[in-house]
Every structure is written in C-alpha cells, then in structure tokens.
Coordinates of C-alpha atoms in Angstrom, one line a residue:
Chain A
X1 CA 49.9 47.7 64.2
X2 CA 48.6 51.2 65.0
X3 CA 49.5 53.1 61.9
X4 CA 48.7 56.5 63.4
X5 CA 50.9 55.9 66.4
X6 CA 53.9 54.8 64.2
X7 CA 53.4 57.7 61.8
X8 CA 53.2 60.3 64.4
X9 CA 56.3 59.0 66.1
X10 CA 58.1 59.2 62.7
X11 CA 57.0 62.8 62.1
X12 CA 58.0 63.8 65.7
X13 CA 61.4 62.1 65.2
X14 CA 62.1 63.8 61.9
X15 CA 61.1 67.2 63.3
X16 CA 63.0 66.9 66.5
X17 CA 66.3 66.3 64.7
X18 CA 65.6 68.7 61.8
X19 CA 69.2 69.8 61.1
X20 CA 70.4 66.2 61.2
X21 CA 67.5 65.1 59.1
X22 CA 68.3 67.8 56.4
X23 CA 72.0 66.8 56.4
X24 CA 71.0 63.2 56.1
X25 CA 68.6 63.9 53.2
X26 CA 71.1 66.1 51.3
X27 CA 74.0 63.7 51.5
X28 CA 71.7 60.8 50.5
X29 CA 70.5 62.9 47.6
X30 CA 74.0 63.8 46.4
X31 CA 75.1 60.3 46.7
X32 CA 72.1 58.8 44.8
X33 CA 72.3 61.6 42.2
X34 CA 75.9 60.7 41.4
X35 CA 75.1 57.1 41.4
X36 CA 72.3 57.8 38.9
X37 CA 74.7 59.9 36.8
X38 CA 77.2 57.1 36.8
X39 CA 74.5 54.6 35.6
X40 CA 73.4 57.0 32.9
X41 CA 77.0 57.5 31.7
X42 CA 77.4 53.7 31.7
X43 CA 74.3 53.3 29.6
X44 CA 75.5 56.1 27.3
X45 CA 78.9 54.4 26.9
X46 CA 77.4 51.2 25.8
X47 CA 75.1 53.0 23.3
X48 CA 78.1 54.9 21.9
X49 CA 80.0 51.7 21.5
X50 CA 77.2 50.3 19.4
X51 CA 77.2 53.5 17.3
X52 CA 81.0 53.6 16.8
X53 CA 82.6 50.2 17.1
X54 CA 80.2 48.6 14.5
X55 CA 81.4 51.1 12.0
X56 CA 84.8 51.6 10.6
X57 CA 87.9 50.6 12.4
X58 CA 90.6 51.8 10.0
X59 CA 90.3 54.7 7.5
X60 CA 92.6 54.9 4.5
X61 CA 92.5 58.5 3.3
X62 CA 93.5 58.9 -0.3
X63 CA 95.7 61.7 -1.6
X64 CA 94.1 64.5 -3.7
X65 CA 96.2 63.4 -6.7
X66 CA 95.4 59.7 -6.5
X67 CA 95.1 58.1 -9.9
X68 CA 92.3 55.6 -10.9
X69 CA 95.0 52.9 -11.1
X70 CA 96.2 53.5 -7.6
X71 CA 92.7 53.5 -6.3
X72 CA 91.9 50.2 -8.0
X73 CA 95.1 48.7 -6.7
X74 CA 94.3 49.6 -3.2
X75 CA 90.8 48.2 -3.6
X76 CA 92.2 45.0 -4.9
X77 CA 94.8 44.7 -2.2
X78 CA 92.2 45.2 0.4
X79 CA 90.0 42.6 -1.2
X80 CA 92.8 40.1 -1.2
X81 CA 94.0 40.8 2.4
X82 CA 93.2 38.0 4.9
X83 CA 93.2 40.7 7.6
X84 CA 90.3 42.6 6.1
X85 CA 86.8 41.5 6.9
X86 CA 85.0 44.2 4.9
X87 CA 85.8 47.5 3.2
X88 CA 83.8 50.2 1.5
X89 CA 84.8 53.1 -0.6
X90 CA 83.7 56.6 0.2
X91 CA 84.0 59.2 -2.5
X92 CA 84.5 62.9 -1.9
X93 CA 80.8 63.5 -2.6
X94 CA 79.7 60.9 -0.1
X95 CA 82.2 62.2 2.5
X96 CA 80.7 65.7 2.0
X97 CA 77.2 64.4 2.3
X98 CA 78.0 62.6 5.5
X99 CA 79.8 65.8 6.8
X100 CA 76.7 67.8 6.0
X101 CA 74.5 65.5 7.9
X102 CA 76.8 65.3 10.9
X103 CA 77.1 69.0 11.3
X104 CA 73.7 70.0 10.2
X105 CA 73.4 72.0 13.5
X106 CA 76.3 74.2 12.5
X107 CA 75.3 75.5 9.1
X108 CA 78.2 78.1 9.1
X109 CA 80.7 75.3 9.2
X110 CA 79.0 73.5 6.4
X111 CA 78.8 76.6 4.3
X112 CA 82.5 77.4 4.8
X113 CA 83.6 74.0 3.8
X114 CA 84.0 73.5 0.0
X115 CA 82.5 70.1 -1.2
X116 CA 85.9 68.9 -2.3
X117 CA 87.7 69.6 0.9
X118 CA 87.1 66.2 2.3
X119 CA 89.3 63.4 1.1
X120 CA 88.0 60.2 -0.5
X121 CA 88.7 57.1 1.6
X122 CA 88.4 53.4 2.1
X123 CA 86.7 52.4 5.3
X124 CA 88.1 49.1 6.4
X125 CA 86.7 46.6 8.9
X126 CA 89.4 44.3 10.2
X127 CA 89.0 40.6 11.1
X128 CA 90.9 41.4 14.3
X129 CA 90.7 45.2 15.2
X130 CA 94.0 44.9 17.2
X131 CA 95.9 44.2 13.9
X132 CA 95.8 47.8 12.8
X133 CA 99.6 48.0 12.4
X134 CA 99.7 45.3 9.8
X135 CA 97.3 47.3 7.6
X136 CA 99.2 50.5 8.3
X137 CA 102.4 48.8 7.2
X138 CA 100.9 47.6 3.9
X139 CA 99.8 51.1 3.0
X140 CA 102.6 53.5 3.9
X141 CA 101.6 57.1 4.3
X142 CA 102.2 59.4 1.3
X143 CA 102.9 56.5 -1.1
X144 CA 100.8 54.9 -3.9
X145 CA 98.1 57.5 -3.6
X146 CA 97.6 56.9 0.2
X147 CA 97.6 60.1 2.2
X148 CA 97.1 58.7 5.7
X149 CA 96.0 55.6 7.4
X150 CA 94.2 56.2 10.6
X151 CA 93.2 53.7 13.3
X152 CA 89.7 54.8 14.3
X153 CA 89.6 52.1 17.0
X154 CA 92.6 53.7 18.7
X155 CA 90.8 57.0 18.9
X156 CA 87.7 55.3 20.1
X157 CA 89.6 53.4 22.7
X158 CA 91.0 56.6 24.1
X159 CA 87.6 58.2 24.0
X160 CA 86.0 55.3 25.8
X161 CA 88.7 55.1 28.4
X162 CA 88.1 58.7 29.1
X163 CA 84.3 58.1 29.4
X164 CA 84.9 55.0 31.5
X165 CA 87.2 57.1 33.7
X166 CA 84.5 59.7 34.1
X167 CA 81.9 57.0 35.0
X168 CA 84.3 55.4 37.5
X169 CA 85.1 58.7 39.1
X170 CA 81.4 59.5 39.4
X171 CA 80.7 56.2 41.0
X172 CA 83.7 56.4 43.3
X173 CA 82.5 59.8 44.6
X174 CA 79.0 58.4 44.9
X175 CA 80.3 55.5 47.0
X176 CA 82.2 58.0 49.3
X177 CA 79.1 60.1 49.6
X178 CA 77.1 57.0 50.3
X179 CA 79.4 56.1 53.2
X180 CA 79.0 59.6 54.6
X181 CA 75.2 59.3 54.2
X182 CA 75.2 55.9 56.0
X183 CA 77.2 57.3 58.9
X184 CA 74.9 60.3 59.1
X185 CA 71.9 58.1 59.1
X186 CA 73.4 55.9 61.8
X187 CA 74.2 59.1 63.8
X188 CA 70.7 60.5 63.3
X189 CA 69.1 57.3 64.5
X190 CA 71.3 57.1 67.5
X191 CA 70.3 60.6 68.4
X192 CA 66.7 59.9 67.7
X193 CA 66.8 56.8 69.9
X194 CA 68.5 58.9 72.7
X195 CA 65.9 61.6 72.4
X196 CA 63.2 59.0 72.8
X197 CA 64.9 56.8 75.3
X198 CA 62.1 57.4 77.9
X199 CA 59.5 56.2 75.5
X200 CA 61.5 53.2 74.3
X201 CA 62.4 52.2 77.9
X202 CA 58.7 52.2 78.8
X203 CA 57.8 50.4 75.7
X204 CA 60.4 47.7 76.5
X205 CA 59.1 47.4 80.1
X206 CA 55.4 47.1 79.2
X207 CA 56.3 44.4 76.6
X208 CA 56.0 46.2 73.3
X209 CA 57.4 44.0 70.5
X210 CA 60.8 44.8 69.2
X211 CA 59.3 45.7 65.8
X212 CA 56.9 48.1 67.4
X213 CA 59.7 49.8 69.1
X214 CA 62.1 49.9 66.2
X215 CA 59.8 50.5 63.3
X216 CA 59.4 54.3 63.8
X217 CA 63.2 54.7 63.7
X218 CA 63.5 52.5 60.6
X219 CA 60.7 54.3 58.9
X220 CA 62.2 57.6 59.8
X221 CA 65.4 56.7 58.1
X222 CA 63.6 55.1 55.1
X223 CA 61.5 58.2 54.6
X224 CA 64.6 60.4 54.7
X225 CA 66.2 58.0 52.1
X226 CA 63.1 58.3 50.0
X227 CA 63.1 62.1 50.1
X228 CA 66.8 62.0 49.2
X229 CA 66.1 59.7 46.3
X230 CA 63.3 61.9 45.0
X231 CA 65.7 64.9 45.2
X232 CA 68.3 62.9 43.3
X233 CA 65.8 62.0 40.6
X234 CA 64.7 65.6 40.4
X235 CA 68.3 66.6 40.0
X236 CA 68.8 64.1 37.1
X237 CA 65.7 65.4 35.4
X238 CA 66.9 69.0 35.7
X239 CA 70.3 68.1 34.5
X240 CA 68.8 66.4 31.4
X241 CA 66.6 69.4 30.6
X242 CA 69.1 72.2 31.3
X243 CA 72.4 70.6 30.4
X244 CA 72.1 67.5 28.2
X245 CA 69.2 68.6 26.1
X246 CA 70.4 72.2 25.6
X247 CA 74.2 72.2 25.7
X248 CA 74.7 68.9 24.0
X249 CA 71.8 69.3 21.5
X250 CA 74.1 69.6 18.4
X251 CA 76.3 66.5 18.9
X252 CA 73.3 64.5 19.9
X253 CA 71.3 65.4 16.8
X254 CA 74.4 64.7 14.7
X255 CA 74.5 61.2 16.1
X256 CA 77.9 61.8 17.8
X257 CA 76.6 61.4 21.3
X258 CA 73.6 59.3 22.1
X259 CA 70.8 61.2 23.7
X260 CA 69.8 60.6 27.4
X261 CA 66.2 59.7 26.9
X262 CA 63.4 59.7 29.4
X263 CA 63.3 56.0 29.3
X264 CA 66.7 55.7 30.7
X265 CA 65.8 58.1 33.6
X266 CA 62.5 56.2 34.1
X267 CA 64.5 53.0 34.2
X268 CA 67.1 54.1 36.8
X269 CA 64.6 56.1 39.0
X270 CA 63.2 53.1 40.8
X271 CA 66.7 51.7 41.2
X272 CA 67.7 55.0 42.9
X273 CA 64.6 55.1 45.1
X274 CA 65.0 51.5 46.1
X275 CA 68.7 52.0 46.9
X276 CA 67.9 55.1 49.0
X277 CA 65.1 53.5 51.0
X278 CA 66.8 50.2 51.3
X279 CA 70.2 51.5 52.4
X280 CA 68.7 53.9 54.9
X281 CA 66.5 51.3 56.4
X282 CA 69.3 48.8 56.7
X283 CA 71.6 51.3 58.2
X284 CA 69.0 52.2 60.7
X285 CA 68.3 48.6 61.6
X286 CA 71.9 47.8 62.0
X287 CA 72.4 50.9 64.2
X288 CA 69.6 49.9 66.4
X289 CA 70.9 46.4 66.8
X290 CA 74.5 47.5 67.5
X291 CA 74.2 50.6 69.5
X292 CA 70.7 50.9 71.0
X293 CA 69.2 48.8 73.7
X294 CA 65.6 48.4 72.8
Chain B
X1 CA 54.5 32.1 90.4
X2 CA 58.1 33.3 90.9
X3 CA 60.9 30.9 91.7
X4 CA 64.7 31.4 91.9
X5 CA 66.8 28.3 92.0
X6 CA 70.4 28.8 93.2
X7 CA 70.7 32.0 91.3
X8 CA 74.1 33.7 91.0
X9 CA 74.6 36.9 89.1
X10 CA 78.1 38.2 88.3
X11 CA 78.5 41.5 86.5
X12 CA 81.6 41.5 84.3
X13 CA 82.9 44.7 85.8
X14 CA 82.7 43.5 89.4
X15 CA 84.6 40.7 91.2
X16 CA 81.9 40.2 93.9
X17 CA 78.6 38.6 92.7
X18 CA 75.5 40.9 92.8
X19 CA 73.5 37.8 93.8
X20 CA 75.0 34.6 95.2
X21 CA 73.2 31.3 95.3
X22 CA 69.8 32.8 96.0
X23 CA 66.9 30.4 96.1
X24 CA 63.3 31.4 97.0
X25 CA 59.7 30.9 95.9
X26 CA 56.9 33.5 95.8
X27 CA 53.4 32.3 95.4
X28 CA 50.6 33.8 93.5
X29 CA 48.9 36.7 95.3
X30 CA 51.7 37.1 97.8
X31 CA 52.9 40.5 99.0
X32 CA 56.7 40.5 99.5
X33 CA 59.1 43.1 100.7
X34 CA 62.6 42.8 99.4
X35 CA 64.9 44.6 101.8
X36 CA 68.6 45.2 102.2
X37 CA 71.1 48.1 102.0
X38 CA 72.1 49.7 98.7
X39 CA 74.1 47.3 96.6
X40 CA 72.7 44.3 98.4
X41 CA 71.2 42.9 95.1
X42 CA 67.6 44.1 95.3
X43 CA 67.6 45.7 91.9
X44 CA 69.4 42.8 90.4
X45 CA 66.7 40.5 91.8
X46 CA 64.0 42.6 90.1
X47 CA 66.0 42.9 86.8
X48 CA 66.3 39.1 86.6
X49 CA 62.5 38.7 87.0
X50 CA 62.0 41.0 84.1
X51 CA 64.7 39.3 82.0
X52 CA 66.5 42.6 81.7
X53 CA 69.5 40.4 82.6
X54 CA 70.2 36.7 82.7
X55 CA 71.6 34.9 85.7
X56 CA 75.2 33.7 85.5
X57 CA 74.1 30.5 87.2
X58 CA 70.8 29.0 88.3
X59 CA 67.2 29.3 87.0
X60 CA 64.7 32.1 87.2
X61 CA 61.1 31.0 86.7
X62 CA 58.2 33.5 86.3
X63 CA 54.6 32.5 85.6
X64 CA 55.7 29.0 84.9
X65 CA 58.3 30.0 82.3
X66 CA 62.0 29.4 82.8
X67 CA 63.6 32.7 81.7
X68 CA 67.1 31.4 80.9
X69 CA 65.8 29.3 78.0
X70 CA 63.3 31.9 76.8
X71 CA 64.0 33.2 73.3
X72 CA 64.3 36.9 72.7
X73 CA 61.1 37.3 70.9
X74 CA 59.1 35.9 73.8
X75 CA 60.4 38.5 76.2
X76 CA 57.8 41.1 75.3
X77 CA 55.1 38.6 76.0
X78 CA 56.6 37.9 79.5
X79 CA 56.7 41.6 80.3
X80 CA 53.1 42.1 79.4
X81 CA 52.3 40.0 82.5
X82 CA 54.6 42.0 84.8
X83 CA 54.0 45.6 85.9
X84 CA 56.8 47.9 87.0
X85 CA 56.9 50.9 89.3
X86 CA 60.1 52.9 90.0
X87 CA 61.3 55.4 92.5
X88 CA 61.6 58.1 89.8
X89 CA 58.1 57.4 88.3
X90 CA 59.4 57.4 84.7
X91 CA 56.4 59.2 83.3
X92 CA 56.5 60.8 79.8
X93 CA 56.6 64.5 80.5
X94 CA 54.9 65.6 77.3
X95 CA 51.9 63.4 77.7
X96 CA 48.9 63.8 80.0
X97 CA 48.0 61.5 82.8
X98 CA 45.5 59.6 80.6
X99 CA 48.0 59.5 77.7
X100 CA 50.7 58.1 79.9
X101 CA 48.5 55.3 81.0
X102 CA 47.1 54.7 77.5
X103 CA 50.6 54.6 76.1
X104 CA 51.3 51.3 77.8
X105 CA 48.3 49.8 76.0
X106 CA 48.8 51.5 72.7
X107 CA 52.3 50.1 72.2
X108 CA 51.1 46.5 72.8
X109 CA 48.4 47.0 70.2
X110 CA 45.3 47.0 72.4
X111 CA 42.2 48.2 70.5
X112 CA 41.3 51.8 70.9
X113 CA 37.9 50.8 72.3
X114 CA 39.5 48.9 75.1
X115 CA 41.8 51.7 75.9
X116 CA 39.0 54.2 76.1
X117 CA 37.2 52.0 78.5
X118 CA 40.0 50.8 80.9
X119 CA 42.0 54.0 81.2
X120 CA 39.3 55.9 83.1
X121 CA 38.6 52.8 85.2
X122 CA 42.2 52.5 86.4
X123 CA 42.6 56.2 86.9
X124 CA 39.5 56.1 89.2
X125 CA 41.0 53.1 91.0
X126 CA 44.2 55.0 91.8
X127 CA 42.3 58.0 92.8
X128 CA 43.1 60.3 89.9
X129 CA 39.7 60.8 88.4
X130 CA 39.4 64.4 87.2
X131 CA 43.1 64.7 86.6
X132 CA 43.2 62.7 83.4
X133 CA 44.2 65.7 81.3
X134 CA 46.9 67.1 83.6
X135 CA 50.6 66.9 82.7
X136 CA 52.9 65.1 85.1
X137 CA 54.6 68.4 85.9
X138 CA 51.3 69.6 87.3
X139 CA 51.0 66.8 89.8
X140 CA 52.5 66.2 93.2
X141 CA 55.0 63.4 93.7
X142 CA 52.4 61.1 95.2
X143 CA 50.0 61.7 92.3
X144 CA 52.8 61.0 89.8
X145 CA 53.5 57.7 91.4
X146 CA 49.8 56.9 91.2
X147 CA 49.9 57.5 87.5
X148 CA 52.9 55.2 87.3
X149 CA 51.0 52.5 89.2
X150 CA 48.0 53.0 87.0
X151 CA 50.2 52.5 84.0
X152 CA 51.8 49.4 85.5
X153 CA 48.4 47.9 86.5
X154 CA 46.3 48.9 83.5
X155 CA 47.0 45.7 81.6
X156 CA 46.2 43.6 84.7
X157 CA 49.6 42.0 85.2
X158 CA 50.0 38.9 87.2
X159 CA 53.0 40.4 89.0
X160 CA 53.7 44.0 90.1
X161 CA 57.4 44.8 90.7
X162 CA 58.0 48.0 92.7
X163 CA 61.5 49.3 93.1
X164 CA 61.5 51.7 96.1
X165 CA 58.2 53.2 95.0
X166 CA 58.1 55.4 98.1
X167 CA 61.7 56.4 98.0
X168 CA 60.9 60.0 96.8
X169 CA 57.8 60.5 98.9
X170 CA 57.0 61.8 102.4
X171 CA 55.6 59.3 104.9
X172 CA 51.9 60.3 104.6
X173 CA 52.0 60.2 100.8
X174 CA 53.9 56.8 101.1
X175 CA 51.1 55.5 103.2
X176 CA 48.6 56.3 100.5
X177 CA 50.8 54.5 97.9
X178 CA 51.0 51.5 100.1
X179 CA 47.2 51.3 100.5
X180 CA 47.0 51.4 96.8
X181 CA 49.6 48.6 96.4
X182 CA 47.7 46.6 99.0
X183 CA 44.5 47.1 97.1
X184 CA 46.2 45.9 93.9
X185 CA 47.5 42.9 95.8
X186 CA 43.9 42.0 96.9
X187 CA 42.9 41.7 93.3
X188 CA 45.2 38.6 93.2
X189 CA 48.3 40.4 91.8
X190 CA 51.6 39.3 93.3
X191 CA 53.5 42.3 94.5
X192 CA 57.2 42.3 95.0
X193 CA 58.5 45.6 96.5
X194 CA 62.1 46.5 97.1
X195 CA 62.3 49.1 99.8
X196 CA 64.4 50.9 102.5
X197 CA 61.4 52.2 104.3
X198 CA 61.3 50.3 107.6
X199 CA 58.2 52.2 108.8
X200 CA 56.3 50.7 106.0
X201 CA 57.7 47.2 106.4
X202 CA 57.2 47.2 110.1
X203 CA 53.6 48.5 109.9
X204 CA 52.5 46.1 107.1
X205 CA 53.8 42.9 108.6
X206 CA 54.1 41.0 105.3
X207 CA 56.7 38.5 104.1
X208 CA 60.2 39.9 104.1
X209 CA 63.1 38.7 102.0
X210 CA 66.4 40.3 103.1
X211 CA 69.5 40.4 100.9
X212 CA 72.9 41.2 102.3
X213 CA 75.8 41.5 99.9
X214 CA 74.0 39.4 97.3
X215 CA 73.2 36.6 99.8
X216 CA 69.7 35.8 101.0
X217 CA 70.0 36.2 104.8
X218 CA 66.4 36.2 105.9
X219 CA 63.0 35.0 104.6
X220 CA 60.3 35.6 107.1
X221 CA 56.6 35.7 106.8
X222 CA 54.9 38.6 108.6
X223 CA 58.4 40.1 109.2
X224 CA 59.7 43.4 110.3
X225 CA 62.5 45.5 108.7
X226 CA 65.5 44.6 111.0
X227 CA 66.0 42.9 114.3
X228 CA 69.1 44.5 115.5
X229 CA 68.9 47.7 113.5

C-alpha cells in the first residue's frame, strides 16, 4: 500500500471539512473526557470503600459523665453479643489524636478544639452490618452512660450512593455525547466521501481494492478520534493538577478522599485512546458500508 | 472474451426491462459499436460488463469469468482488465494530465518506477506529449478525452468500454478520437463503443449491435447505423 498516497488523502480530507472535523474532534474529546472522569470516580469509589467500610460500622459515643462501671458494662455487653464481630475502645485522648491527624491541614480548627471536646467511644464491627438497629436497641441513647449510637454504615451508604450517582450521571452524559460524536463522525465521513466522489468513482472503475478506497476515510475518522482522545487525556491531567490536587488537597492528605494518582490516569489513558480510535474507525466503516457506494 | 447468455435486467423502479433476453458474443480483438436510441439499454449493457450491476436473469461472462457468481472482492481484479471512457471524460480537475493518468496506476498499487515509465509512453501514444503538466481545464474537449483514454488504456486492459466517447465533441475532433480507439484496437484490445454518432458508425464499417427497448434487434458485421433511418 502506498503510504504517501493514503496519508495525503487523509490530510486533504481533514482540511477540506475543517469545521466538521473540529466539531467531530471536540465532541469526541468531551465524550471521552467524561468517560475518563467516570472511570476515575469509579476507581475512587472502590478505593474509598476500602478505606471506610473496613473500619467501624457502628459508633457508640459515651456521655461525658459516664462512670467506670457503666463503661465496663458496655464493654462486657459488646463482648457477649453474638451480633458483634469486633469492638475497640477509643478514649478521649485517642479521639483527639485521630482528630489532629485528620485535620492536620486545618491547624486553626485543631487549635480551637479543646482536647476533651471529643467524646470517648466504642467502635463496633458487626457480624452483619445490616443489623444496626439491634445494637441501637440494646444501647438506648442517653441511658447507662451512652450518649448516642450512630450507624456509620448508613452514612457511608448515603455517601456512596451520592458518589455512585455522580459516576452514573457522568457516564450517562458521556454516552449521550458519544452518540453525538458518532453521528458527527458518520456525517463527516459522508461529506468527505461526497467531496471525493470523483476520485472514488474512478478508483472503483480502475479496480482499486475496497480497502484502498476506504482506508483514507477510516484513517481520517481514526485520526480525529485519536486527537479527541489526546485532548480528553490532556483535560484529565489539567483537572487533576488544577482541581483535584489543589482544591481537594486537605481532605486527600487527611485520608478522607483517596488521591487521584498518576497511575490511575496512566491506566485509563490507553483505554480512552483505544475507545476514541476504535469507535471512530468503526463508525466510519459502518457509514461507508451503509451509505456510500465505493 | 465477452458473452451474454439470455440476459435480462429489470430495475426495481421500472416495469419494463432495461435489457430483455439479450444473447451475444464478442471475440478478443473485435471492435463493436453498440447503437440504439436513448433508453435502449446501451448503458445497462456496459454496466453489466463492469459488474456495476448484476443481471436479473442470464449470465454475463467477461474474460472467461462468469460475473454472476463472482464474489465482491474479485470485482476490482476484473475491473483492472477493463478500461472505461465516458462522454463527460471524468477527469480529476485538480490534477494534471500526467497525474490523472498516474492516478489509475497508483490506486492499484503499481510501483512508482513503472508509473514513471508508462505514463509518458501512453501520453505520447494519445498525442499529448508536452501537455503532461497541464490541468484538464486548460485543454480542449478532444484533448481531455485523450487524457481519459490514456487513463483507461495505461494499464493495458483486455477490453475498452467507451460510452458515447464522442458525444461532446465536434466531428473533426471525434474523428481523431476514433483513430485513437482504432489504434488501441489494433494492439489486440477489444473495444465496445456505445454511440449515437451515425457518421462514425457508417464510416468505420465495423460490427454493429443494435438495441431497441432492451431487445437486441440487429447484430451485423461491417454494419451501418440504420437502414431506414
């Protein structure tokens, strides 16, 4: 195959439909960028689940005036309960130490919080996390030295359903954009084929192979897909540097939100590039088969 | 070389067949005029030979290959053995004469060396030496048709199909084109030419196949355009 010939045809094709090509590249880039964002959020969610779900599921906060006997009784009751897989005691000092570490990025907050402001608590891991209400019933709020029982899992569930929703919304928008991108690609290829109908007609008559005739169009679409993918990857990198690493620096260092590391972006970049190139090429091929007589 | 066996072609949009039970045989090296009024089926005849269309009934055989049973990927190979010339020349306007001719070889992957050698040869043969770097718009109609013939012939096809090649040209220019087609025919290439031009048919006295409403009504060697016309 004459590489020069094919490449010059591709370049001519892209230049001739410049506005369509730009539109095609931009929609592809937005679609792929959103797809990448969705994938990154999905990865982040699974990282977060690891961070959170493995930890405490139920916290029993003790009242400030709890007595040693009450504390021992609660400890004993937890040890004896068949619902409890594991439990640990966290004193005021330990709670404060953890607080200091979590909010190390906000020294004013730490300074303004007296060491005894945080309650002591039992952190309880349940055999079955769904059975929170049973534990809550065993330790009524405000009685026997218990201040409050809180289902951390319930909070996490809500948090994760929010994050899952964000991920799904991002991917849904990505899919709609991808549809728009595919239609634009199909349109651009039809236009390109129409512009070059004299050439392709002659190629057909003199016996150029189907591949030879179609390849420039398919490469044209694939190249646009690749440029779109590169823009999308660039967008993700910029988002990481300007938004994630700056605005979310505090919570990330505190371990509340997992960081978006370069590894994750490096991992999804080839996926995005392959998706961009592959979808564009397939769209072009299908268009040529369905609409264009070559 | 070319054989049609009881060929009928029906287009979906029309109730009357474009060709009806046409049988004929054209030997290697023949020069055949295909005549008949507009809509008589001449173009359909040529399209079937190129496998641009398939017959509704019957067989079309070109260069020993039955086109009906030929698979799609073999069609380019068939077309490399057939040259085509049209009334409207069909040149690429943004390419020079030499580039137009070279295009036909480039797209079938001929080596650059070969192209560099044969393009000037064929341009000389059609009488366009010295005009290789002109654009089609800078040429007369007759010269443009010579470029088209050069492009059709450059790959040395076994068959040259010409669909009213003189339809846009004045009589003197047409005569030059006919001399060229004759010369190509003398190299052993079969020429099938659809035409309305009775001057040409009458003066050349070659085989005439006449179609009338899709039916083959006359097949005469050394014929003239029309008896009672």
